[in-house]
mmCIF file of C-alpha atoms and ligand atoms in Angstrom:
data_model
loop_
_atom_site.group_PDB
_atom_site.id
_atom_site.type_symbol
_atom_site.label_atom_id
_atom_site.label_comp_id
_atom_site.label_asym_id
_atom_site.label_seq_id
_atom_site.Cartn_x
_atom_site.Cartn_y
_atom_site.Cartn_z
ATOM 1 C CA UNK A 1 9.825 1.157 -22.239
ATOM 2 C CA UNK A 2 9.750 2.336 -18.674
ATOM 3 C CA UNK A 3 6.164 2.594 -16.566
ATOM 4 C CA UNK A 4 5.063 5.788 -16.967
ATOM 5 C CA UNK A 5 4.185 5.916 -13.063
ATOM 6 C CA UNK A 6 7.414 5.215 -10.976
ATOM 7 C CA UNK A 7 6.598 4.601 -7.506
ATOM 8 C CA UNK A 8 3.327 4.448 -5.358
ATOM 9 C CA UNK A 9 4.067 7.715 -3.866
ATOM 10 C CA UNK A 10 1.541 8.464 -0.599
ATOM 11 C CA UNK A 11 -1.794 7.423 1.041
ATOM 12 C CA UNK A 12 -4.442 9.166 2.521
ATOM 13 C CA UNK A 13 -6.292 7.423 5.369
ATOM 14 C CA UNK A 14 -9.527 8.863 7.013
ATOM 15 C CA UNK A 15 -9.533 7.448 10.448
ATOM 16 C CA UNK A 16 -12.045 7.901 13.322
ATOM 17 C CA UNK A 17 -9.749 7.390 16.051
ATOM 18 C CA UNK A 18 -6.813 9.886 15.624
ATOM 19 C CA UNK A 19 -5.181 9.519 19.416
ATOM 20 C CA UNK A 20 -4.948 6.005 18.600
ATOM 21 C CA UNK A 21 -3.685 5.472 14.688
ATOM 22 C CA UNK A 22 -0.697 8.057 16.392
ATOM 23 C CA UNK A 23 0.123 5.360 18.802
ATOM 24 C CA UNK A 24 -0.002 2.534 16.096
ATOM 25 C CA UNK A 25 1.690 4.327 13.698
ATOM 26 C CA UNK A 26 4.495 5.661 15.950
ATOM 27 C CA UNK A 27 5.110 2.783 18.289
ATOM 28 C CA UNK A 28 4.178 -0.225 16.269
ATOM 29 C CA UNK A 29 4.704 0.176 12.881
ATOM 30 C CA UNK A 30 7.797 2.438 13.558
ATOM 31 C CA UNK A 31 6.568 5.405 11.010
ATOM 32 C CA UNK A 32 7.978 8.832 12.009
ATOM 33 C CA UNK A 33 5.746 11.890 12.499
ATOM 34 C CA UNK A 34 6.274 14.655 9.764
ATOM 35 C CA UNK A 35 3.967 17.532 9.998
ATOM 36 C CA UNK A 36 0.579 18.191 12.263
ATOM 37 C CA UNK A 37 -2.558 19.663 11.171
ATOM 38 C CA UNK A 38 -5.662 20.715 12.840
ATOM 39 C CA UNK A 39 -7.035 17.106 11.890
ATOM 40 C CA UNK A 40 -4.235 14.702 11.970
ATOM 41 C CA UNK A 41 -0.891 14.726 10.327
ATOM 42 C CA UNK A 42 1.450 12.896 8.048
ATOM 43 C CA UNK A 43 4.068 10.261 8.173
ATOM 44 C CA UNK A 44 6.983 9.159 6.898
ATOM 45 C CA UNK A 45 9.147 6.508 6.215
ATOM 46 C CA UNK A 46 12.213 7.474 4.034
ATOM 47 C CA UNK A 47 13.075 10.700 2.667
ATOM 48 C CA UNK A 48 10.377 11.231 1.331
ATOM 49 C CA UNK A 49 8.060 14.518 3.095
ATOM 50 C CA UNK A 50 4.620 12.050 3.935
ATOM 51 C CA UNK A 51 4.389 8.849 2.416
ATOM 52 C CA UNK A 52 1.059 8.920 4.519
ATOM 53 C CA UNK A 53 -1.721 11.373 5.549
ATOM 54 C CA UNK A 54 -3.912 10.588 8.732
ATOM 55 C CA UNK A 55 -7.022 12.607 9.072
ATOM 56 C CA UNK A 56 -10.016 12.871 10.884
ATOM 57 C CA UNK A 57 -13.102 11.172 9.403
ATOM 58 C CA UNK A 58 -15.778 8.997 10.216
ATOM 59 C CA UNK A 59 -14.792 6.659 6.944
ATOM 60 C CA UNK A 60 -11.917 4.569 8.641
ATOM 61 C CA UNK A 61 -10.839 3.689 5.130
ATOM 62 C CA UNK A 62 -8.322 4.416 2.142
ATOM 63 C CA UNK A 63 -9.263 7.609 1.048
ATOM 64 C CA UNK A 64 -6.625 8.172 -1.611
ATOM 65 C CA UNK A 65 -3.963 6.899 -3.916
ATOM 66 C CA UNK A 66 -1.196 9.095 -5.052
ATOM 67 C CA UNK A 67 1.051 7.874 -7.726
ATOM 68 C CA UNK A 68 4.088 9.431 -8.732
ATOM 69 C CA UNK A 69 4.354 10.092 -12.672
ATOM 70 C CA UNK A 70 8.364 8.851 -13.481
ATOM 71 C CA UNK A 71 8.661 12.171 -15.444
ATOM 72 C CA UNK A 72 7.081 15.320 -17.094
ATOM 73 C CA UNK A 73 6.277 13.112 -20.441
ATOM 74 C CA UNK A 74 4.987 10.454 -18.610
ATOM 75 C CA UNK A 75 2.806 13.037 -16.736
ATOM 76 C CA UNK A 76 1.554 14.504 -20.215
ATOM 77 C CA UNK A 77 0.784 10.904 -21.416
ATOM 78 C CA UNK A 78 -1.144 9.637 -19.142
ATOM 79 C CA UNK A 79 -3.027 12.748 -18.839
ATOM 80 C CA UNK A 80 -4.136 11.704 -22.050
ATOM 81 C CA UNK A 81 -4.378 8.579 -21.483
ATOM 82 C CA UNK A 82 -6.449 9.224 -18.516
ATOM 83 C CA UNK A 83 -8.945 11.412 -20.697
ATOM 84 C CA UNK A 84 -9.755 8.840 -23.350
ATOM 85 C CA UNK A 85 -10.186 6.787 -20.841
ATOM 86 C CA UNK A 86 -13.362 8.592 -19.611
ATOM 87 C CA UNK A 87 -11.897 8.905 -15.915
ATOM 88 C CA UNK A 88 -12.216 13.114 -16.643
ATOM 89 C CA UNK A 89 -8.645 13.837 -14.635
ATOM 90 C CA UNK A 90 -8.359 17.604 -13.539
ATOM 91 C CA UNK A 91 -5.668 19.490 -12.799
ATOM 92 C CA UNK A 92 -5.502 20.121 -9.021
ATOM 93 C CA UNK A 93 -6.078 23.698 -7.430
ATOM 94 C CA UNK A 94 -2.490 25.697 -7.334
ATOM 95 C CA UNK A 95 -3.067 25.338 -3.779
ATOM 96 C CA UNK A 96 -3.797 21.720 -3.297
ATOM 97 C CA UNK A 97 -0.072 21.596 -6.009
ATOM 98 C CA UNK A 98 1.493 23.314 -3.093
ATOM 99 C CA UNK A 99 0.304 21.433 -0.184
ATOM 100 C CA UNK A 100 1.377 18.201 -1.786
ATOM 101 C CA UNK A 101 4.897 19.985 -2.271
ATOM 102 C CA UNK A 102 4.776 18.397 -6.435
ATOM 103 C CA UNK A 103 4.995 20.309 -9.537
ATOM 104 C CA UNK A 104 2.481 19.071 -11.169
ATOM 105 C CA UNK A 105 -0.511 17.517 -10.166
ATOM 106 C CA UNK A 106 -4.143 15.475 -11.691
ATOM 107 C CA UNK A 107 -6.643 14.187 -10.302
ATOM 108 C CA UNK A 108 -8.955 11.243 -11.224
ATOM 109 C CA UNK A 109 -10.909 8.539 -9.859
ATOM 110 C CA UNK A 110 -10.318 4.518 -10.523
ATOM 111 C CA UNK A 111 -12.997 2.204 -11.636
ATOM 112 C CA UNK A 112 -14.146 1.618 -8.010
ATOM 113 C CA UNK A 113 -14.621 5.193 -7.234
ATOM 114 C CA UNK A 114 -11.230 5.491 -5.569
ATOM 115 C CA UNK A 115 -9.821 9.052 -5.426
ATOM 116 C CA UNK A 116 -6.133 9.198 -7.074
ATOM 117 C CA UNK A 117 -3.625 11.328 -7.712
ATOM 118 C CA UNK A 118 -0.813 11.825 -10.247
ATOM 119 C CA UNK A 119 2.037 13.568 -8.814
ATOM 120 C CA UNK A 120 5.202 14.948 -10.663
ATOM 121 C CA UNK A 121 8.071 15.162 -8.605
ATOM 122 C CA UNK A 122 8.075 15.278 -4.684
ATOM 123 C CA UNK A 123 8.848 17.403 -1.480
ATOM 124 C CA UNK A 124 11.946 15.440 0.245
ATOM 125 C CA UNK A 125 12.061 16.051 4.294
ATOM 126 C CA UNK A 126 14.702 18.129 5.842
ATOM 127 C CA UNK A 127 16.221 15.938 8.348
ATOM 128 C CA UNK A 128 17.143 12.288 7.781
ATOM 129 C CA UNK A 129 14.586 9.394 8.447
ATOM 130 C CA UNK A 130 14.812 8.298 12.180
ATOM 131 C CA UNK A 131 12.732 5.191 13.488
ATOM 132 C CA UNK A 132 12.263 4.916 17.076
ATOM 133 C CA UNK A 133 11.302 1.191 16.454
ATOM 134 C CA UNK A 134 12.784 -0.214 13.177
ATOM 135 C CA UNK A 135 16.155 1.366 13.751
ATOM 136 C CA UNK A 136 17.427 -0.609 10.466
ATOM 137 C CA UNK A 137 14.640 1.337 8.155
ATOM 138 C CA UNK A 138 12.456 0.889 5.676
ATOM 139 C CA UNK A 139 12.750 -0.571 1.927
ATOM 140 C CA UNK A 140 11.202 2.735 -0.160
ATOM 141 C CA UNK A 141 12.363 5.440 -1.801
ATOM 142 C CA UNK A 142 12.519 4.773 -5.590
ATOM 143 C CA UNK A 143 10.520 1.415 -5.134
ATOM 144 C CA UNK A 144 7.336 3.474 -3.583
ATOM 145 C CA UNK A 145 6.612 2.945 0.049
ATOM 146 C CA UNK A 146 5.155 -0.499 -0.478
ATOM 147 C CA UNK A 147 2.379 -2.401 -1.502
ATOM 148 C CA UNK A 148 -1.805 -2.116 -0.975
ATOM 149 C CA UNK A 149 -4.619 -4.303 -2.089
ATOM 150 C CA UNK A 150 -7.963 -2.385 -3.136
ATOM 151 C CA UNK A 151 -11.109 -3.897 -4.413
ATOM 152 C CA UNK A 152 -12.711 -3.550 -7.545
ATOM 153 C CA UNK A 153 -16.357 -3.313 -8.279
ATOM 154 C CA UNK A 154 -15.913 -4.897 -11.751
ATOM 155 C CA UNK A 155 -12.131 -6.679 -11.375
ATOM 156 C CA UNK A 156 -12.260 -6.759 -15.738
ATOM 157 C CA UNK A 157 -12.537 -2.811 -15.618
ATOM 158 C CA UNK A 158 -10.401 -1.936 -12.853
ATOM 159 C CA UNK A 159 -7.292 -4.709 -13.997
ATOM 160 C CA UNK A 160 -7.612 -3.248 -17.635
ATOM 161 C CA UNK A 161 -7.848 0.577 -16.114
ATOM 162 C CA UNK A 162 -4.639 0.095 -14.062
ATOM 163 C CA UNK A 163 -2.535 -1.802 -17.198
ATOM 164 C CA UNK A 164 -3.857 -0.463 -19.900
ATOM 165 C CA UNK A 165 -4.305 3.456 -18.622
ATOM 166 C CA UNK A 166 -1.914 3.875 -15.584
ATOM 167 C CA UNK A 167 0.248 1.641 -17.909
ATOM 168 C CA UNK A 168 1.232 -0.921 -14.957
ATOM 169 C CA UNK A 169 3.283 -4.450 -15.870
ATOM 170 C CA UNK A 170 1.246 -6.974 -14.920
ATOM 171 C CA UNK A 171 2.934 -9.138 -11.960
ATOM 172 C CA UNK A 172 1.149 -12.032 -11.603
ATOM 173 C CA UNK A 173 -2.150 -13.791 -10.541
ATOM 174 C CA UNK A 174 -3.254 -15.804 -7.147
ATOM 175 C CA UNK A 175 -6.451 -17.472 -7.880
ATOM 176 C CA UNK A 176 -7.460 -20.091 -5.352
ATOM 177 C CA UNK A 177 -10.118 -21.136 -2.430
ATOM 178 C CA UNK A 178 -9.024 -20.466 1.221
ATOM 179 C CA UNK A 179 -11.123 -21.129 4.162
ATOM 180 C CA UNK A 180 -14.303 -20.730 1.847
ATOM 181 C CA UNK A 181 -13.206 -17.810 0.186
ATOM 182 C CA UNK A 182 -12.747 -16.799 -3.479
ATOM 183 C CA UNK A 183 -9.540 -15.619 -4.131
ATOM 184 C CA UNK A 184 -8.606 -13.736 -7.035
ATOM 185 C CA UNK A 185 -5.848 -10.859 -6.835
ATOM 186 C CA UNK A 186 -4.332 -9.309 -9.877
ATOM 187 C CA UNK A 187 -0.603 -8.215 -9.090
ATOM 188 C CA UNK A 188 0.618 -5.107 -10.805
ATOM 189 C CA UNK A 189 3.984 -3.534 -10.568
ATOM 190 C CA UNK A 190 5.227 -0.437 -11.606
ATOM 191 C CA UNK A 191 8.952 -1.054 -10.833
ATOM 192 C CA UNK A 192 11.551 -3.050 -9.468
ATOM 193 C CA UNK A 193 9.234 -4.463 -6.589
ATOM 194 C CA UNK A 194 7.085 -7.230 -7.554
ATOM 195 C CA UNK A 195 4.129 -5.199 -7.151
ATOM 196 C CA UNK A 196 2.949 -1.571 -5.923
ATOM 197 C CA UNK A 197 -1.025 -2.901 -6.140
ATOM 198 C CA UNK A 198 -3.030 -5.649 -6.472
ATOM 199 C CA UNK A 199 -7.008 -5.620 -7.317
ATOM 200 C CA UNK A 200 -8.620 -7.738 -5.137
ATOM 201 C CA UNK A 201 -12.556 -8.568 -6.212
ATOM 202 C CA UNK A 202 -15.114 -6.609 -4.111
ATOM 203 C CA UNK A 203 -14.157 -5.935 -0.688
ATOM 204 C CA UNK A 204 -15.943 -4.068 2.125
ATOM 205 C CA UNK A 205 -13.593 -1.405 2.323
ATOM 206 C CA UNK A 206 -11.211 0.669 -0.342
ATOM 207 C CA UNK A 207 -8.725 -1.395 1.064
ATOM 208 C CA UNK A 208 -7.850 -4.559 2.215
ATOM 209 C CA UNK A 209 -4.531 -3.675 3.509
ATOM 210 C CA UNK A 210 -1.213 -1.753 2.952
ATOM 211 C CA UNK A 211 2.425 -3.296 3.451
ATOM 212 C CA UNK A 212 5.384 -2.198 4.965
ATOM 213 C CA UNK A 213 8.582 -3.277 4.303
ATOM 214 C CA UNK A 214 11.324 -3.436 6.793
ATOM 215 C CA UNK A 215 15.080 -3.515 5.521
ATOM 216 C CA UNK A 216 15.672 -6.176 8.164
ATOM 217 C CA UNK A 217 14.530 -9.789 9.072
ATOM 218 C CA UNK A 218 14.204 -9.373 12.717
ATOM 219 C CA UNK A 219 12.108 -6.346 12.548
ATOM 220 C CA UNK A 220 9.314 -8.428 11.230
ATOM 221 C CA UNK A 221 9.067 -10.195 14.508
ATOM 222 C CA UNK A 222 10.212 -7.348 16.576
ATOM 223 C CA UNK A 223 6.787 -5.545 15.011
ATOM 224 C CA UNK A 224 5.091 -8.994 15.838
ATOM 225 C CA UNK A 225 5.743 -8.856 19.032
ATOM 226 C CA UNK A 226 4.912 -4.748 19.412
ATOM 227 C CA UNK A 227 1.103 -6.137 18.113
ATOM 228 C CA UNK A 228 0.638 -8.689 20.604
ATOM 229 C CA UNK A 229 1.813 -6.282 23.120
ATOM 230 C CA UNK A 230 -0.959 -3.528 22.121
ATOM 231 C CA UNK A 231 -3.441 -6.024 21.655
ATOM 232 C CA UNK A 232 -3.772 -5.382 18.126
ATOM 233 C CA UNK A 233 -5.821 -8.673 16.413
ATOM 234 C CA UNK A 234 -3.605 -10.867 14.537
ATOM 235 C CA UNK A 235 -5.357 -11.321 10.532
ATOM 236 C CA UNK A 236 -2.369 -14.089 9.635
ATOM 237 C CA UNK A 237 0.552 -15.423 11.322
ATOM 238 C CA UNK A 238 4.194 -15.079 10.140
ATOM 239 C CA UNK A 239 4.510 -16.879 6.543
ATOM 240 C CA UNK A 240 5.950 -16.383 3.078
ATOM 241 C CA UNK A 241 3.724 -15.535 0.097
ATOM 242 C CA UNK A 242 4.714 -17.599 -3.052
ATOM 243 C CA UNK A 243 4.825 -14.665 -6.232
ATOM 244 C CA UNK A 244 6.150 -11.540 -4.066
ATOM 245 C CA UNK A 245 8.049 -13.746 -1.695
ATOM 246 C CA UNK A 246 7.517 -11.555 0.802
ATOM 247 C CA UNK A 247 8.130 -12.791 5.096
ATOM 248 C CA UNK A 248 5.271 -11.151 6.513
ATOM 249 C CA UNK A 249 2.648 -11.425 8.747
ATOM 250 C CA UNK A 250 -1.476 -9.428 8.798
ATOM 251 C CA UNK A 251 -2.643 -7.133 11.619
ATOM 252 C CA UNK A 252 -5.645 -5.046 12.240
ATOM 253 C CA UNK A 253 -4.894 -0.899 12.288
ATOM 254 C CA UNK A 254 -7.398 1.048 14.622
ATOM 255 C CA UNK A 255 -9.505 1.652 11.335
ATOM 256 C CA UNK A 256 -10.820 -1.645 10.748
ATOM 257 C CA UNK A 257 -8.531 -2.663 7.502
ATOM 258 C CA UNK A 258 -5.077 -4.308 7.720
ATOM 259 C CA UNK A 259 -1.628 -4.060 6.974
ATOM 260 C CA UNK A 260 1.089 -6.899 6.145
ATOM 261 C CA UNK A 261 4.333 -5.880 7.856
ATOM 262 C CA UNK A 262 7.187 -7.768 6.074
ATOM 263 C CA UNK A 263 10.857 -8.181 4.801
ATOM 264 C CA UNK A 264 12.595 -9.584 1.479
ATOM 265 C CA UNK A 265 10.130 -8.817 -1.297
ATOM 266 C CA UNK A 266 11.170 -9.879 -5.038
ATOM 267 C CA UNK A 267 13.097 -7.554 -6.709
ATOM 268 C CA UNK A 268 11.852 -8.166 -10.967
ATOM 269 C CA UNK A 269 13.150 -6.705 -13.798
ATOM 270 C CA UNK A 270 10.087 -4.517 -15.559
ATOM 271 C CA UNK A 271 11.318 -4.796 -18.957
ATOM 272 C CA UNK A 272 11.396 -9.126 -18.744
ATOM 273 C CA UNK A 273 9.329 -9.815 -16.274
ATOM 274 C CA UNK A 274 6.943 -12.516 -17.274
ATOM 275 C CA UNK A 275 3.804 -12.839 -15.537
ATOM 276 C CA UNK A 276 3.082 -16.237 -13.810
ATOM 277 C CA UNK A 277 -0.284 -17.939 -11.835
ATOM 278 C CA UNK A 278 0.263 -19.267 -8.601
ATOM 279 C CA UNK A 279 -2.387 -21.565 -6.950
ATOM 280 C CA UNK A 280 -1.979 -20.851 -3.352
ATOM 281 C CA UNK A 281 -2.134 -17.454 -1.142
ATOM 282 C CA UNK A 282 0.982 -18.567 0.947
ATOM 283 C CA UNK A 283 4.105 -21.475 0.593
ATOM 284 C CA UNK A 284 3.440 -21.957 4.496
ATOM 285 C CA UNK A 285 2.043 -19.884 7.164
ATOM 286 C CA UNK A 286 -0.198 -16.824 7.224
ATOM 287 C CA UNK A 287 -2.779 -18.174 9.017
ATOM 288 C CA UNK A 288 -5.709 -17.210 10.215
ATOM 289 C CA UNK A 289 -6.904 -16.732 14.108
ATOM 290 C CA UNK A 290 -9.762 -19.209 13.622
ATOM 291 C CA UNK A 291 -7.131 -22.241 12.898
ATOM 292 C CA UNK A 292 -5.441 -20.711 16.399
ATOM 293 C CA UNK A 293 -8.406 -20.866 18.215
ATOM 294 C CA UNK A 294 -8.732 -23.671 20.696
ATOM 295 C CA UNK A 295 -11.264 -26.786 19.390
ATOM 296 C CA UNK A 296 -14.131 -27.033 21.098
ATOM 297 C CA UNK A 297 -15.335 -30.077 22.215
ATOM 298 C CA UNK A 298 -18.600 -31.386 19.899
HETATM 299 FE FE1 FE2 B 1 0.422 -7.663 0.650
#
């Protein structure tokens, strides 16, 4: 049986420093302006209308999820599913239906408190996607625009709520001790890329970060280089995680969280996937600016 979600669909950040998340977004990441509003506007990244939506707040955070239901069924079950669950989804205003350009449209809240949407269907842009930095594109469209990592306030209740209600395969499992940290992330995929979300334990944001994935090799390095160029922190150097297989490497966006820019995720098959553990956050690399740093003399 097929997910009844198909793709992680769009994002909503709140941000506190507009002028500058439109710099990021546009010249270093590479995303392409779609609409403006009064208090920010939206990006894109494939065909797809906004994949994200930048407004004005003081939250600098992940204010919402929007999943895309794989079709009008799957929309009617999970609205179900969603009410025995307790989550109470509601039916968005005809209004906010329209300004999402979707035909249908729920709303409901995760086990952490984080505000999600069910979409059916989805406004494609007029014009084809054009990059001014990552000429060679982006890997989305039917696979979702990428990845993101949100915490859980009770990892149990938010792993079950995502597999059990949103009906999400279960990917795989890091569980391991890096630079005096607990590590436990819960992988979840809801197609062919190895995951769409993972639940990371309590964090101090919504998010810990969102990933990007370029069609091309060199574009990882040419978006390296674009961060050290605008000063944006490092979070981890260029390396290969071990489950997604993912070449990436972790920067800071002006709000405080981060995202992984990367290339060559896993491709899995949904219906045999089998879920595996993996020891380690990384086969080499991704490290952090504190191993970078200079040693002082004791
Ligand atoms: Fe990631």
């Amino acid at each position: 049986m097929k997910p009844p979600v198909a793709q992680l669909a769009y994002l909503s950040f709140g941000v506190s420093k507009l002028d500058d998340w439109e710099r990021f977004a546009v010249e270093v990441l590479g995303l392409q302006i779609s609409e403006r509003f009064d208090d920010g506007f939206d990006l894109r990244l494939d065909s797809h209308q906004r994949r994200f939506r930048i407004r004005q707040s003081s939250a600098d955070d992940l204010q919402l999820i929007g999943w895309q239901a794989a079709d009008s069924d799957s929309f009617n079950a999970l609205q179900k599913r969603l009410e025995k669950s307790g989550a109470q989804p509601q039916l968005a205003s005809e209004s906010l239906r329209q300004e999402r350009g979707v035909e249908r449209l729920l709303l409901f809240h995760d086990p952490a408190g984080i505000a999600c949407e069910l979409a059916l269907g989805h406004q494609s842009a007029a014009e084809d996607f054009e990059s001014t930095q990552v000429p060679g594109g982006f890997v989305g469209e039917e696979l979702g625009l990428g990845h993101l990592v949100v915490t859980s306030r009770d990892q149990a209740k938010s792993e079950a709520f995502y597999q059990e209600t949103l009906g999400f395969g279960f990917s795989d499992r890091i569980a391991c001790e890096i630079y005096g940290f607990d590590v436990n992330l819960a992988f979840f995929h809801t197609n062919k890329r190895h995951h769409s979300l993972a639940v990371g334990g309590r964090l101090e944001k919504n998010i810990h970060h969102f990933l990007l994935e370029a069609q091309n090799m060199d574009e990882v390095g040419r978006a390296y280089d674009r961060c050290i160029k605008a000063r944006l922190p490092i979070m981890n150097t260029l390396g290969r995680h071990p489950n997604d297989q993912m070449f990436s490497f972790y920067a800071m966006t002006p709000s405080g969280f981060q995202f992984e820019f990367g290339w060559g995720g896993r491709i899995i098959e949904p219906a045999t996937h089998r879920p595996d553990a993996f020891d380690r956050i990384s086969d080499w690399g991704h490290h952090p600016p504190i191993v970078l740093a200079p040693r002082r003399k004791s």
